[in-house]
Short mmCIF file of C-alpha atoms in Angstrom, two decimals:
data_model
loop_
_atom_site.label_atom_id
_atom_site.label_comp_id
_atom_site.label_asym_id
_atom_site.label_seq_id
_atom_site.Cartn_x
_atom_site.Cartn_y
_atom_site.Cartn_z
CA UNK C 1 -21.83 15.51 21.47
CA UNK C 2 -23.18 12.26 22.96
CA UNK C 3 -22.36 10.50 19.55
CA UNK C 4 -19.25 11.81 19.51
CA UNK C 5 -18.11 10.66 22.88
CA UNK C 6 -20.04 7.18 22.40
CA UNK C 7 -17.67 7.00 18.90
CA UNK C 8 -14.53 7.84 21.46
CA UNK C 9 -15.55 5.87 23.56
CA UNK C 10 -15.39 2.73 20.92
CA UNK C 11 -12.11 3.45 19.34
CA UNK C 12 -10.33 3.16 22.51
CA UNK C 13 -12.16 -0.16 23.61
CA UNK C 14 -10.67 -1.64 19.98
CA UNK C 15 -7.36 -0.73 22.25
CA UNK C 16 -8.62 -1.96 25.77
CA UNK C 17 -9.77 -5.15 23.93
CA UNK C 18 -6.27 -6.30 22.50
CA UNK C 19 -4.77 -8.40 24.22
CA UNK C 20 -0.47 -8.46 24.35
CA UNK C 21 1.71 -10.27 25.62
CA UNK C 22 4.90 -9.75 26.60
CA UNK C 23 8.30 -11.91 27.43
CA UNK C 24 10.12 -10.04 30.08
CA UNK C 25 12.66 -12.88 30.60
CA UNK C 26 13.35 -12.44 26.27
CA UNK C 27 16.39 -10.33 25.66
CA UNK C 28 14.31 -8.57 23.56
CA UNK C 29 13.43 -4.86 24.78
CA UNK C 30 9.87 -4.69 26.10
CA UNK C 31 9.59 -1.81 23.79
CA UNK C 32 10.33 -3.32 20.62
CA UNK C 33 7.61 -6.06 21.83
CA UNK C 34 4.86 -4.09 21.92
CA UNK C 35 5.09 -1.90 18.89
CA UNK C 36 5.50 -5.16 17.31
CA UNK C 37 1.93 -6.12 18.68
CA UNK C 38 0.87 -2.80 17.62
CA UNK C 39 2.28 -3.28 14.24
CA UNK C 40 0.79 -7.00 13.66
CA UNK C 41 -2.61 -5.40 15.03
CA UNK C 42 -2.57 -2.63 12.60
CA UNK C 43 -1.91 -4.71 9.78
CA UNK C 44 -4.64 -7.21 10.61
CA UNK C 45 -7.52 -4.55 11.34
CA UNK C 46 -7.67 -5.37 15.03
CA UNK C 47 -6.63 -1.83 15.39
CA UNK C 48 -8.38 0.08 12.18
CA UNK C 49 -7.59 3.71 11.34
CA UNK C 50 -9.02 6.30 14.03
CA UNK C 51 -8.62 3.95 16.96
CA UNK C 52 -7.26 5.89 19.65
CA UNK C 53 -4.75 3.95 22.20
CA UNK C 54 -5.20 6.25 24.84
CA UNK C 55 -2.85 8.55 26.99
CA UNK C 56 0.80 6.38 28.20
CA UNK C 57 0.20 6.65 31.72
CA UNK C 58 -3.23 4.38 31.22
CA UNK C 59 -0.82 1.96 28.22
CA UNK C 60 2.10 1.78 31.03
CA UNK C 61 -0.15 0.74 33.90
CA UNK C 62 -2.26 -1.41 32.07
CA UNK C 63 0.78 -3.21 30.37
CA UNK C 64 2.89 -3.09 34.03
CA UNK C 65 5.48 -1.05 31.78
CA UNK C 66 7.25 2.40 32.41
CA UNK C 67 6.07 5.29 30.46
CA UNK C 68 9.17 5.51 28.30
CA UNK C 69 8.95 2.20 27.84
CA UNK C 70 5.53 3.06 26.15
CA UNK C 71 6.43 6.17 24.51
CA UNK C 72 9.41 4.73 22.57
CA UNK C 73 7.34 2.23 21.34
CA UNK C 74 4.62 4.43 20.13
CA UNK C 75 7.11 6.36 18.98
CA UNK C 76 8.71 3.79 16.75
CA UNK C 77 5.16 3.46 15.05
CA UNK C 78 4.60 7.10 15.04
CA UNK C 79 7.84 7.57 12.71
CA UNK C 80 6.83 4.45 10.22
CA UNK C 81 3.45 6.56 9.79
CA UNK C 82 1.23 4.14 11.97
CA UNK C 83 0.09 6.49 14.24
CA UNK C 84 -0.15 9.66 14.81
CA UNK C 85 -0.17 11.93 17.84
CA UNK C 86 -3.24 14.57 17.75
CA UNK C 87 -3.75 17.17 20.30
CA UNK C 88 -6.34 17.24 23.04
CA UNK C 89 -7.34 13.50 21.18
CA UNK C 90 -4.53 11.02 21.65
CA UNK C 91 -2.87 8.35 19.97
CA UNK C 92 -4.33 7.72 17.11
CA UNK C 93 -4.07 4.75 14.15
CA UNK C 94 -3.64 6.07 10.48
CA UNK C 95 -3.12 3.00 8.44
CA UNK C 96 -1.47 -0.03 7.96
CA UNK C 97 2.17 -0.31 5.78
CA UNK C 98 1.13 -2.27 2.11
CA UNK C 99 3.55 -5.05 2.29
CA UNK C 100 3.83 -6.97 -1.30
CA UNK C 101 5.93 -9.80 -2.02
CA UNK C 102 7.30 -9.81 -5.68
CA UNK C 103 5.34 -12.23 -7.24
CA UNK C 104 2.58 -11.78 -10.07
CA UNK C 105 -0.07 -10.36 -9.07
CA UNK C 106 -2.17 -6.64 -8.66
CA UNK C 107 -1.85 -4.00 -5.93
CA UNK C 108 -5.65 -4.10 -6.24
CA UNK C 109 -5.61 -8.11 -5.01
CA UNK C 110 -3.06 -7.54 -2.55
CA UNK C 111 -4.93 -4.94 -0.73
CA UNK C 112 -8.48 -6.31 -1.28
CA UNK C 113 -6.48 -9.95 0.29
CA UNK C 114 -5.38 -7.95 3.50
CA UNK C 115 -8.77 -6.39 3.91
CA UNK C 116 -7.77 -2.96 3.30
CA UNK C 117 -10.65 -2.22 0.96
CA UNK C 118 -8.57 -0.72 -1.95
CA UNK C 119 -10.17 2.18 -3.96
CA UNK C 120 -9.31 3.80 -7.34
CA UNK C 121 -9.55 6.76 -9.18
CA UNK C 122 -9.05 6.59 -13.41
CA UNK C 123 -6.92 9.50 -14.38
CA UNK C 124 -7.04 8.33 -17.92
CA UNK C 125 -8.42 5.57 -19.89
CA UNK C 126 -7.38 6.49 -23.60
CA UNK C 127 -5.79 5.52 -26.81
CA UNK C 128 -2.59 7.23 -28.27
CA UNK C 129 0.62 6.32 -29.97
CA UNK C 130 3.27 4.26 -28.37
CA UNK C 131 6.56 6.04 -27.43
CA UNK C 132 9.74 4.27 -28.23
CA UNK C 133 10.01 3.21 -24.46
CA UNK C 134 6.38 1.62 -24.92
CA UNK C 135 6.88 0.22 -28.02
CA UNK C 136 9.84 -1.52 -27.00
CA UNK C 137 8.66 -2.72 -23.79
CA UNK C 138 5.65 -4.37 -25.15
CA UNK C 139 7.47 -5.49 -28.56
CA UNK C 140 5.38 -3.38 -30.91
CA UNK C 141 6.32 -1.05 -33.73
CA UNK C 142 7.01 2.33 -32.57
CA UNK C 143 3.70 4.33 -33.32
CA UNK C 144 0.94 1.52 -33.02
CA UNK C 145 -2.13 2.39 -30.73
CA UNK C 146 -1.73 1.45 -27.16
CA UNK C 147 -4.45 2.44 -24.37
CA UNK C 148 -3.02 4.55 -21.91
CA UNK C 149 -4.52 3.53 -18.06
CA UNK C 150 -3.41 6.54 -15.49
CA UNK C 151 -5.27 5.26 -11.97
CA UNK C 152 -4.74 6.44 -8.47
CA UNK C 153 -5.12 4.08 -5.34
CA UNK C 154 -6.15 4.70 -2.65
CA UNK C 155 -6.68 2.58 1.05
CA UNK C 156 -9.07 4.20 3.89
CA UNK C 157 -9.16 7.39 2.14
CA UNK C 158 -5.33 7.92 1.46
CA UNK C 159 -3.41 7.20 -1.26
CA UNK C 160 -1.09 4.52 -1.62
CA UNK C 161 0.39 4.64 -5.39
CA UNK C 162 0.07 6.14 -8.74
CA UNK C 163 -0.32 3.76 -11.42
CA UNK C 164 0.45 4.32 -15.07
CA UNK C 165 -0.26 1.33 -17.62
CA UNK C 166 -0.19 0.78 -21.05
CA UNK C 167 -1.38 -2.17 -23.01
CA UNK C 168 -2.05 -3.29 -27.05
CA UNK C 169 -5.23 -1.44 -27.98
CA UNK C 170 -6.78 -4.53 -29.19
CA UNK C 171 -6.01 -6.63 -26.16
CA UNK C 172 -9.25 -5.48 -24.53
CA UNK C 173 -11.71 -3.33 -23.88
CA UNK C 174 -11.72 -1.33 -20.49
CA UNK C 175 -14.56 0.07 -19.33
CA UNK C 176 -13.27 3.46 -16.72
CA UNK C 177 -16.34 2.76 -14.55
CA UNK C 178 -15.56 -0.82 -14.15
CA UNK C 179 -11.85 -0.02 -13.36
CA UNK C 180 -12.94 2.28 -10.75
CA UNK C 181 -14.49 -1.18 -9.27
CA UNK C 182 -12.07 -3.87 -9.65
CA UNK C 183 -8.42 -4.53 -10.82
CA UNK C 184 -6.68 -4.45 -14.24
CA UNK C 185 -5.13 -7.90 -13.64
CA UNK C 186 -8.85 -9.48 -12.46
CA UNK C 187 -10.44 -7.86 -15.59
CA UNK C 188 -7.86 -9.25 -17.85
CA UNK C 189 -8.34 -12.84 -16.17
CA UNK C 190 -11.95 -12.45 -16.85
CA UNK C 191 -11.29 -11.81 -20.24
CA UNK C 192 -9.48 -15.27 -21.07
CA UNK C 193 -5.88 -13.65 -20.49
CA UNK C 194 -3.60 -15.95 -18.74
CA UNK C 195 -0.88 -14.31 -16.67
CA UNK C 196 2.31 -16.12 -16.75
CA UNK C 197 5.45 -14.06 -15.77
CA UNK C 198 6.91 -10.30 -15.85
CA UNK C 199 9.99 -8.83 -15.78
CA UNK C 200 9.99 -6.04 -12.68
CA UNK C 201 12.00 -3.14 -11.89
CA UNK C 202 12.43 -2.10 -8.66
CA UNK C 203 13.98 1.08 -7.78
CA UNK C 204 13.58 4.74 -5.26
CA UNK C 205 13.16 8.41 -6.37
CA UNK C 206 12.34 12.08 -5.20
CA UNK C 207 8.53 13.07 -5.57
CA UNK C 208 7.76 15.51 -8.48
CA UNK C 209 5.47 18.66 -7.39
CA UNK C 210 2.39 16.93 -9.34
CA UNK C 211 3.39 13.44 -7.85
CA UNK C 212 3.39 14.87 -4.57
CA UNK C 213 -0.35 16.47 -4.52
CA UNK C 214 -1.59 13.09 -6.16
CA UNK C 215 -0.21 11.17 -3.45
CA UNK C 216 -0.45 13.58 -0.43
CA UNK C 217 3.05 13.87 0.00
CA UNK C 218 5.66 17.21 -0.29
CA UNK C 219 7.53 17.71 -3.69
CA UNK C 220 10.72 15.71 -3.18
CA UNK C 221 9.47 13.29 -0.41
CA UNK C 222 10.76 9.88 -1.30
CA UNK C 223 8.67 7.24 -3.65
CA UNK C 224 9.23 3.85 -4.44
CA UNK C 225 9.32 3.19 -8.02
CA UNK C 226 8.15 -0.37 -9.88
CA UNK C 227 8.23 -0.92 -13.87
CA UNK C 228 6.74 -4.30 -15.11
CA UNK C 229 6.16 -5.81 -18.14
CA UNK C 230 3.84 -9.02 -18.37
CA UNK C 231 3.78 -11.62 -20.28
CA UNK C 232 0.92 -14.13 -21.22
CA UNK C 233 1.20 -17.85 -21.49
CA UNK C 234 2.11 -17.53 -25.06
CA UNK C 235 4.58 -15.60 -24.14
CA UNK C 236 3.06 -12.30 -25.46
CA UNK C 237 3.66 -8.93 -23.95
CA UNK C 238 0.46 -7.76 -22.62
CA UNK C 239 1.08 -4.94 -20.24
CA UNK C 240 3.64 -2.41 -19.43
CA UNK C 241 3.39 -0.70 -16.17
CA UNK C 242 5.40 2.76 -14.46
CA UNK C 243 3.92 2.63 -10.77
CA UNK C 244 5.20 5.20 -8.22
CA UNK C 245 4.55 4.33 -4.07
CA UNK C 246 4.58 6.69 -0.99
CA UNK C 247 7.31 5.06 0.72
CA UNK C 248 6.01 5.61 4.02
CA UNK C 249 2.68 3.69 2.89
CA UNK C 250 3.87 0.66 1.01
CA UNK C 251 7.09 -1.72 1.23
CA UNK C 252 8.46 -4.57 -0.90
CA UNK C 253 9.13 -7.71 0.87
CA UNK C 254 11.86 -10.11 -0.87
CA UNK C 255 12.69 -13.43 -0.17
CA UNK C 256 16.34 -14.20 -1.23
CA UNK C 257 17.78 -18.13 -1.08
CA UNK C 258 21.53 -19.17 -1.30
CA UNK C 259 22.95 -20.27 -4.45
CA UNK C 260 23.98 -23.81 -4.51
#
């Protein structure tokens, strides 16, 4: 019981220790300022998952704010999935969003770059024949071995996407316990494979039953969906990838320019 309430007792002083700040001559609602501290503190890990906030009452005086003023904040991260309300405990962090820009690069070194300790699971790690979609995606006849890499990821214990990859059989060799350690992309890098561009897919879709006890999510709740083929610096197809995201877990983040 003691350790219990000592362990309490810590994830609200991650809370109590935060400092925020807010403009109350900006015309921007108090509300919206702090769960945009919360949000930035989430994704940074100064508020990791189980941190409790404590009750509104002790937010609103602390802050000098009024309790609805707190509560619509909370609530605004409590509907992204940031928190969590739990009875007879409190406030409570889940997780932190994924944000990815679309550039080049793994989910694995995205999340190991914003300190959210990625994990994975290997599904499969085999060799069969390439389907027509496979074969075309990667330029190779229709038939011709390809390994087949099914992974879940995972971040503090939830999971974040299903992965599905193919790639030439004799590209290289993947070792399932070492996948279950690192990233595809890092272990291709390490194997003299230069990355040089992709052509990506971005699109949205409804969560099969099986999808949605891999990911922790009901049948029909709403994925984000990512297809990617990469290319070498010879200009050689080396992977093909069909990723699926929890939407409430993981965003894309674009940045768009004007056209002269």
């Amino acid at each position: 019981m003691a350790e219990t309430e000592t362990a309490r007792q810590a994830n609200v002083a991650a809370f109590d220790s935060l400092e925020v700040a807010l403009d109350r001559g900006s015309p921007i609602p108090l509300y919206y300022q702090l769960a945009q501290q919360l949000e930035s503190a989430i994704e940074h890990g100064a508020l990791a998952p189980g941190n409790l906030l404590g009750n509104e009452v002790d937010i609103a005086a602390r802050l000098g704010l009024s309790r609805p003023t707190v509560r619509q904040a909370i609530q605004s991260l409590v509907d992204k999935g940031l928190l969590v309300r739990r009875r007879g405990i409190g406030t409570q962090v889940v997780h932190s969003q994924v944000r990815r820009s679309l550039e080049l690069s793994s989910l694995y070194d995205d999340l190991a770059a914003a300190g959210q300790s990625p994990a994975t699971r290997v599904l499969r790690n085999e060799i069969e024949s390439a389907s027509p979609e496979v074969a075309a995606a990667l330029g190779i006849p229709e038939g011709r071995d390809v390994i087949v890499l099914e992974r879940l990821r995972s971040t503090y214990g939830e999971p974040v996407a299903h992965l599905c990859n193919y790639l030439p059989a004799t590209l290289l060799e993947l070792d399932t316990e070492r996948l279950e350690e690192t990233g595809l992309y890092r272990m291709m890098r390490a194997a003299g494979i230069t990355l040089h561009s992709a052509h990506q897919t971005v699109g949205a879709r409804c969560a099969t039953a099986d999808e949605g006890t891999l990911l922790d999510e009901p049948e029909g709740a709403a994925l984000l969906t990512m297809c990617r083929t990469a290319y070498d610096d010879t200009g050689r197809a080396v992977e093909y990838g069909t990723h699926v995201y929890r939407a409430a877990r993981y965003t894309f983040d674009f940045q768009l320019f004007v056209r002269p």
